XYZ file of C-alpha atoms in Angstrom:
514
model
C 17.464 19.490 25.312
C 19.373 18.459 22.398
C 20.841 20.625 19.501
C 18.505 21.153 16.821
C 18.731 18.993 13.804
C 20.648 20.848 11.063
C 18.850 19.379 7.797
C 15.020 20.267 9.310
C 16.564 23.869 9.990
C 17.938 24.355 6.654
C 14.478 23.002 5.062
C 12.401 25.156 7.083
C 14.184 28.151 6.072
C 14.370 27.638 2.597
C 10.660 27.310 2.943
C 10.442 30.363 4.237
C 12.487 31.757 1.363
C 10.518 30.215 -1.241
C 7.263 31.520 0.227
C 8.579 35.059 -0.006
C 10.685 35.160 -3.164
C 7.817 35.096 -5.372
C 6.999 38.576 -3.985
C 10.379 40.063 -5.395
C 9.041 39.111 -9.153
C 5.532 39.828 -8.268
C 4.982 41.189 -11.977
C 5.966 38.269 -13.695
C 3.727 35.314 -13.068
C 5.866 32.414 -14.572
C 8.994 33.727 -12.688
C 7.502 33.848 -9.742
C 6.011 30.619 -9.632
C 9.258 29.042 -11.230
C 11.547 30.292 -8.405
C 9.324 29.599 -5.518
C 8.541 25.988 -6.818
C 12.254 25.337 -7.498
C 13.755 26.576 -4.113
C 10.912 24.550 -2.486
C 11.197 21.516 -4.596
C 15.322 21.664 -3.016
C 13.954 22.391 0.521
C 11.697 19.170 0.097
C 14.610 17.148 -1.472
C 16.994 17.918 1.675
C 13.990 17.078 4.168
C 13.367 13.782 2.152
C 16.971 12.621 2.004
C 18.136 13.387 5.321
C 15.369 11.873 7.117
C 15.569 8.810 4.978
C 19.385 8.472 5.372
C 18.453 8.039 9.137
C 15.846 5.698 8.857
C 18.081 3.476 6.189
C 20.736 3.340 8.607
C 18.759 1.393 11.102
C 19.487 3.647 13.924
C 17.107 4.415 16.936
C 16.835 8.163 16.610
C 15.308 10.431 19.332
C 15.559 14.083 19.643
C 14.045 16.870 22.038
C 15.112 20.305 20.745
C 14.274 23.680 20.174
C 13.938 24.979 16.441
C 13.455 28.836 16.046
C 12.347 28.983 19.791
C 9.571 26.251 18.951
C 9.664 22.900 20.876
C 9.851 20.054 18.687
C 10.154 16.108 18.796
C 11.762 13.904 16.552
C 11.906 9.968 16.456
C 11.686 7.358 13.970
C 8.077 8.053 13.525
C 8.491 11.589 12.598
C 11.387 10.778 10.351
C 9.278 8.374 8.300
C 6.379 11.198 8.153
C 9.124 13.740 7.070
C 10.101 11.575 4.333
C 6.687 11.089 2.931
C 6.325 14.670 2.979
C 9.622 15.574 1.518
C 8.733 13.121 -1.376
C 5.660 14.587 -1.936
C 6.794 18.283 -1.846
C 9.648 17.493 -4.403
C 6.875 15.894 -6.766
C 4.236 18.842 -6.293
C 6.766 21.750 -6.533
C 7.921 20.467 -9.849
C 5.074 19.488 -11.245
C 3.541 23.248 -10.561
C 6.332 25.006 -12.459
C 4.734 23.896 -15.558
C 1.279 23.022 -14.478
C 0.298 26.242 -12.981
C 0.555 28.121 -16.699
C -2.927 26.765 -17.219
C -3.942 29.447 -14.655
C -2.299 32.286 -16.150
C -5.661 34.193 -16.824
C -6.096 34.231 -12.813
C -2.325 35.907 -12.392
C -1.064 36.124 -8.987
C 1.843 33.560 -9.375
C 3.810 35.071 -6.424
C 0.834 34.407 -4.249
C 0.732 30.724 -5.080
C 4.455 30.122 -4.760
C 3.654 31.710 -1.166
C 0.622 29.945 -0.469
C 1.755 26.770 -1.465
C 5.132 27.017 0.831
C 2.914 27.974 3.818
C 1.093 24.931 3.310
C 3.886 22.642 2.840
C 5.405 24.139 5.857
C 2.429 23.958 8.192
C 2.365 19.996 7.400
C 5.922 19.827 8.644
C 5.654 21.867 11.411
C 2.459 19.799 12.623
C 4.230 16.685 12.298
C 6.854 17.472 14.699
C 5.624 19.683 17.278
C 5.667 18.665 20.995
C 3.246 21.069 22.336
C -0.491 20.780 21.233
C -1.343 24.475 21.770
C 1.455 25.130 18.950
C -0.002 22.183 17.024
C -3.410 23.612 16.837
C -1.982 27.329 15.616
C -0.357 25.431 12.515
C -3.301 23.112 12.094
C -5.140 26.391 11.260
C -2.372 27.851 9.302
C -2.753 24.583 7.194
C -6.426 24.707 7.076
C -6.412 28.598 5.719
C -3.531 27.969 3.286
C -5.154 24.952 1.764
C -8.606 26.770 1.666
C -6.911 29.700 -0.380
C -5.532 27.429 -2.834
C -8.899 25.314 -3.389
C -10.429 28.476 -4.488
C -7.530 29.698 -6.772
C -10.599 30.086 -9.667
C -12.206 32.209 -7.418
C -14.084 33.636 -10.327
C -16.102 30.367 -10.993
C -19.104 29.731 -8.910
C -18.515 26.075 -8.254
C -15.080 27.062 -6.717
C -16.414 29.219 -4.308
C -19.063 26.741 -3.205
C -16.423 23.914 -2.715
C -14.098 26.381 -1.105
C -17.116 27.652 1.043
C -18.128 24.114 2.456
C -14.670 23.030 2.619
C -13.744 26.151 5.138
C -16.983 25.590 7.030
C -16.832 21.878 7.637
C -13.411 21.857 8.677
C -13.430 24.507 11.244
C -16.668 22.999 12.345
C -15.850 19.034 12.381
C -11.816 19.674 12.703
C -10.412 22.438 14.367
C -13.190 22.767 16.950
C -13.177 19.176 18.306
C -9.576 19.122 18.250
C -9.308 22.108 19.986
C -11.767 21.169 22.723
C -10.219 17.887 22.798
C -6.717 19.356 23.883
C -8.406 21.863 26.187
C -9.829 18.989 28.257
C -6.534 17.252 28.195
C -4.905 20.379 29.680
C -7.331 20.657 32.228
C -7.197 17.221 33.263
C -3.395 16.793 33.078
C -2.326 20.342 33.541
C -0.026 20.127 30.538
C 0.049 19.988 26.587
C 3.429 18.549 26.381
C 3.337 15.436 24.274
C 6.517 14.290 26.303
C 5.075 14.976 29.866
C 1.976 13.298 28.663
C 3.322 9.805 27.430
C 1.478 7.081 28.950
C -0.332 9.274 31.484
C -3.589 9.862 29.274
C -7.075 7.765 30.050
C -9.214 8.343 27.034
C -13.000 8.695 28.067
C -15.257 8.161 25.447
C -15.734 12.050 25.211
C -12.137 12.828 24.665
C -11.407 9.638 22.092
C -14.718 11.222 20.411
C -13.306 14.510 19.770
C -9.985 13.422 18.763
C -11.621 11.168 15.942
C -14.142 13.453 14.384
C -11.260 16.113 14.893
C -8.567 13.987 12.819
C -10.810 11.882 11.188
C -12.687 14.743 9.302
C -9.361 16.089 8.274
C -8.302 12.293 7.204
C -11.292 12.048 5.041
C -12.748 8.911 7.003
C -16.638 8.433 6.463
C -18.839 9.949 7.423
C -16.795 13.290 7.631
C -15.704 13.065 4.028
C -18.237 15.248 2.135
C -15.934 18.040 1.516
C -13.207 16.218 -0.088
C -14.247 15.064 -3.499
C -15.641 18.536 -4.612
C -12.740 20.268 -3.185
C -10.190 18.178 -4.898
C -12.217 18.571 -8.202
C -11.731 22.194 -8.143
C -8.506 22.653 -6.746
C -5.519 22.647 -8.834
C -4.290 19.506 -9.192
C -0.788 19.848 -7.660
C -2.852 20.988 -4.327
C -5.248 18.078 -4.890
C -2.258 16.131 -4.501
C -1.057 17.776 -1.530
C -4.763 17.577 0.251
C -4.945 14.009 -0.277
C -1.779 12.460 0.035
C -0.254 15.530 2.537
C -2.939 16.651 4.642
C -5.111 13.878 4.792
C -2.166 11.578 5.993
C -0.818 14.163 8.486
C -4.328 14.199 9.921
C -4.134 10.636 10.576
C -0.526 10.700 11.867
C -1.894 13.057 14.389
C -4.245 10.953 15.374
C -1.899 7.832 15.800
C 0.344 10.139 17.784
C -2.372 11.300 20.365
C -4.071 7.780 20.660
C -0.623 5.953 21.694
C -0.059 8.430 24.682
C -2.608 6.107 26.523
C -1.521 2.978 28.511
C -3.008 0.769 29.350
C -4.735 0.358 26.080
C -8.472 0.355 25.683
C -9.917 -2.492 23.061
C -12.909 -0.487 22.754
C -11.016 2.372 21.004
C -9.174 0.042 18.563
C -12.825 -1.501 17.620
C -14.071 2.152 17.025
C -11.302 2.667 14.702
C -11.961 -0.592 12.829
C -15.538 0.046 12.599
C -14.605 3.627 10.858
C -11.954 1.989 8.966
C -14.257 -0.752 7.410
C -17.303 1.388 6.593
C -14.788 3.730 4.764
C -13.618 1.230 2.712
C -16.837 0.033 1.465
C -18.814 2.927 1.230
C -16.162 4.973 -0.419
C -15.691 2.260 -2.959
C -19.313 2.128 -4.003
C -19.641 6.102 -4.185
C -16.565 5.872 -6.880
C -18.436 3.371 -8.976
C -21.253 6.223 -9.284
C -18.796 9.110 -10.633
C -18.260 10.477 -13.807
C -15.594 12.828 -13.138
C -11.860 11.455 -12.936
C -10.877 13.579 -10.243
C -13.762 12.486 -7.945
C -13.315 9.015 -8.866
C -9.651 8.962 -7.523
C -10.679 10.721 -4.350
C -13.329 8.450 -3.644
C -11.060 5.801 -4.319
C -8.224 7.275 -2.075
C -10.380 7.600 0.874
C -11.632 3.875 0.469
C -7.948 2.668 0.710
C -7.241 5.117 3.643
C -9.792 2.985 5.234
C -7.602 0.191 5.305
C -4.751 2.388 7.411
C -7.643 2.973 9.936
C -8.361 -0.955 10.103
C -4.664 -1.675 10.720
C -4.100 0.851 13.348
C -7.384 0.043 15.305
C -6.217 -3.656 15.064
C -2.782 -2.583 16.358
C -4.624 -1.265 19.366
C -6.886 -4.156 20.243
C -3.959 -6.435 20.046
C -2.046 -4.234 22.571
C -4.959 -4.371 25.000
C -5.047 -8.072 24.682
C -1.836 -8.407 26.433
C 1.630 -9.085 25.629
C 0.974 -12.397 23.710
C -0.318 -10.327 21.120
C 2.489 -7.626 21.225
C 3.903 -9.426 17.669
C 0.809 -8.998 16.032
C 0.167 -5.491 17.059
C 3.615 -4.465 15.836
C 2.928 -6.303 12.490
C -0.548 -4.361 12.302
C 0.687 -0.940 13.329
C 3.517 -1.481 10.499
C 1.056 -2.683 8.197
C -1.023 0.591 8.810
C 2.045 3.026 8.252
C 3.272 1.103 5.135
C -0.404 1.513 3.512
C -0.099 5.044 4.641
C 3.391 5.282 2.653
C 1.466 3.637 -0.534
C -1.448 6.069 -0.177
C 1.152 9.317 -0.351
C 2.612 8.167 -3.489
C -0.301 6.585 -5.227
C -2.946 9.403 -4.632
C -0.306 11.890 -5.628
C 0.277 10.184 -8.639
C -3.080 9.429 -9.748
C -4.228 13.395 -8.884
C -0.916 14.737 -10.927
C -1.889 12.356 -13.732
C -5.379 13.777 -13.451
C -3.883 16.955 -13.938
C -1.989 15.850 -16.942
C -5.176 14.766 -18.917
C -6.837 18.051 -17.688
C -3.666 20.179 -18.670
C -4.171 18.842 -22.207
C -7.987 18.856 -22.710
C -9.634 21.096 -20.174
C -11.865 18.358 -19.625
C -12.718 16.661 -16.011
C -15.154 13.999 -17.685
C -14.039 10.115 -17.513
C -15.968 9.336 -20.700
C -14.764 12.644 -22.884
C -11.127 11.736 -22.545
C -11.025 8.210 -24.368
C -8.007 7.608 -25.971
C -5.267 9.198 -23.791
C -2.862 6.322 -24.292
C -2.466 6.895 -27.675
C -1.461 10.519 -27.270
C -0.107 10.628 -23.614
C 1.468 7.323 -23.369
C 3.605 8.383 -20.156
C 0.700 9.241 -18.460
C -1.364 6.444 -19.390
C 1.296 3.829 -18.292
C 1.745 6.007 -14.941
C -2.051 6.139 -14.334
C -2.258 2.270 -14.708
C 0.683 1.634 -12.266
C -0.628 3.978 -9.598
C -4.203 2.168 -9.811
C -2.542 -1.060 -9.598
C -0.606 -0.346 -7.014
C -3.364 1.541 -4.840
C -5.458 -1.703 -5.266
C -2.469 -3.974 -4.347
C -1.881 -5.825 -7.202
C 1.380 -8.112 -6.914
C 4.715 -6.836 -7.060
C 3.981 -3.408 -6.603
C 4.146 -1.676 -3.201
C 0.626 -1.567 -2.234
C 0.169 -5.569 -2.482
C 2.423 -5.816 0.525
C 0.861 -3.442 2.865
C -2.352 -4.888 2.118
C -1.242 -8.230 2.444
C 0.234 -7.729 5.650
C -3.106 -6.061 6.636
C -5.150 -9.073 5.593
C -2.436 -11.437 7.358
C -2.789 -9.611 10.514
C -6.709 -9.363 10.478
C -7.549 -12.697 8.780
C -4.929 -14.442 10.836
C -5.965 -13.196 14.184
C -8.637 -15.553 15.443
C -10.588 -12.353 16.452
C -14.130 -13.306 14.832
C -14.614 -9.487 14.320
C -11.189 -8.436 13.091
C -11.367 -11.792 10.813
C -14.594 -10.738 9.305
C -13.454 -7.101 8.318
C -10.414 -8.360 6.708
C -12.574 -10.787 4.524
C -14.625 -7.870 3.781
C -11.852 -5.809 2.729
C -10.475 -8.188 0.547
C -13.789 -8.438 -1.286
C -13.658 -4.666 -1.771
C -10.071 -5.182 -3.052
C -11.287 -7.674 -5.947
C -14.377 -5.762 -6.460
C -12.423 -2.610 -7.272
C -9.647 -4.184 -9.163
C -12.305 -5.617 -11.530
C -14.300 -2.348 -11.761
C -11.010 0.129 -12.282
C -9.936 -2.549 -15.081
C -13.423 -2.087 -17.100
C -13.504 1.519 -16.371
C -9.952 2.272 -17.867
C -10.506 -0.056 -20.751
C -13.549 1.565 -21.876
C -11.906 5.287 -20.990
C -8.575 6.082 -21.358
C -7.254 3.098 -23.238
C -10.027 2.699 -25.906
C -11.493 4.991 -28.882
C -10.010 8.033 -30.531
C -12.288 10.584 -29.212
C -9.793 12.648 -27.334
C -8.177 13.664 -31.075
C -11.619 15.077 -31.870
C -11.339 17.262 -28.987
C -7.709 18.498 -29.230
C -5.968 18.138 -32.410
C -2.626 20.129 -31.192
C -1.003 17.487 -28.814
C 2.217 18.077 -27.650
C 4.163 16.055 -25.022
C 4.234 17.408 -21.605
C 6.555 19.665 -20.176
C 9.604 17.930 -18.262
C 8.812 19.163 -15.136
C 5.171 17.533 -15.104
C 6.852 14.255 -16.425
C 9.195 14.235 -13.778
C 6.742 15.444 -10.857
C 4.351 12.755 -11.591
C 6.957 10.248 -12.556
C 8.633 10.123 -9.022
C 6.085 8.474 -7.231
C 5.810 6.003 -10.347
C 9.022 4.812 -9.795
C 8.459 4.236 -6.027
C 6.046 1.483 -6.756
C 8.638 -0.889 -7.807
C 8.990 -4.225 -6.108
C 12.541 -3.841 -4.561
C 11.277 -0.500 -3.262
C 8.517 -2.213 -1.609
C 10.708 -4.889 -0.251
C 13.310 -1.956 1.515
C 10.330 -0.231 3.077
C 8.810 -3.176 4.811
C 11.987 -4.101 6.448
C 12.629 -0.593 7.380
C 9.185 -0.462 8.908
C 9.185 -3.469 10.706
C 12.642 -3.034 12.206
C 13.189 0.655 12.562
C 9.894 2.164 12.704
C 7.585 2.272 15.367
C 7.132 -0.440 17.029
C 10.298 -2.087 16.809
C 10.230 -5.428 18.558
C 13.609 -6.499 19.986
C 13.706 -10.423 21.778
C 16.308 -10.499 24.678
C 16.691 -13.158 27.405
C 12.745 -13.613 27.288
C 12.027 -10.024 27.693
C 10.178 -8.312 24.961
C 10.839 -4.518 24.448
C 8.377 -2.675 22.168
C 9.770 0.500 21.160
C 7.301 3.089 20.754
C 6.863 6.682 20.232
C 9.638 7.983 23.316
C 10.990 5.346 25.156
C 10.732 1.454 25.448
C 7.866 0.018 27.058
C 8.788 -3.296 28.732
C 6.966 -6.474 29.328
C 7.940 -9.393 31.223
């Protein structure tokens, strides 16, 4: 057992301080939110920079430790996820400082600060826990805190309905199946410790089904997605970004962790993930076309592009099951999936906060009632354009490189099923790009209708601009190249050739193939 990782302990303590600090100023709405979100942003900044520093140094990092008596496991994959959560936390905390003034009539600023930090802390703990029973505990905290944040405007009937649907379906389709899966693992193997289970689990059809439903419903995969659009529409925009970029991706990360505990790998499991991925890519893309509310449109597009990550990870499992000669393709596919996960985090967070900025100024969700935004909110409009094109995969933006890796591994795999899925995914990308260009040209970048709705426009507060600006900066070409190098060399899996032997560094220890 190693000594605890000090920056992680500091971050956890600061999240606890941030959650409780608002209580001291419970009578002052603005002050409570400002203090709580500022401390939270500092904590997230420490988490992001300390995790990214180790990844950028190119060192293999593995640590088993106790943090406040809780067993955790840290490796390169964990650090990758913590970096994403830290970046997301900094952006949404800064954004919320000014954005939550829109909800001053609701009051309880101290409660928002507490729930926000509990939600952030639960995402962090789910990512680092090595005990699956403890994971279920924090999984439930993640669900409850996010539910209370979704129904922040509880006096609105539509908000209450969306919250009830979210609370009911996530328990029936997420918590319950995941708990059943962990109980099956404990009955079969006598332990729920991830390190002890490494390479021992042989997944049955029942166990795979429970895990995919349990994690997939939280990740927003089709057909378990139907709670997401309405919940993200009614939630405060900072929380919409946290759900879409944080909770959905942590759920998918958890699925990756659990699926790669098995050895040997079953190709059928990989094909199932590929099937879920391609169905999500196609169906959610077409559902997005039919929406008239901006946040709902983003929600469906974000789910569609989450399907690309499922495609890549499923292909990686298929390649690993084929044997050592496909291990390089498996590495590329999984790296592409993780890279797509990264781009999902920053693009979806940026788009939801941009949507919140429009809502902050207009009070209107409708796409066709906010024409001419580019004339009065130029910074937000540019950010929308960059984030959208990056999510689609336009060249020179970060989304292009992850999508290109996915297309290369699928279409170049010589596996007919994977090649067909890759071609379909490419066609959907082209269709999404053309549709988004037409949609934005007819709404946000055209007309003067917005000036007729709101006459007293002023520039967004600095903290909101900073919050939505941080993800936008991360779409640059140089950042994309750096991330691709880190994912292909330092994060899971890492391939090293030495004397004709291939070592594939997976989550916990090298797996040797001769």
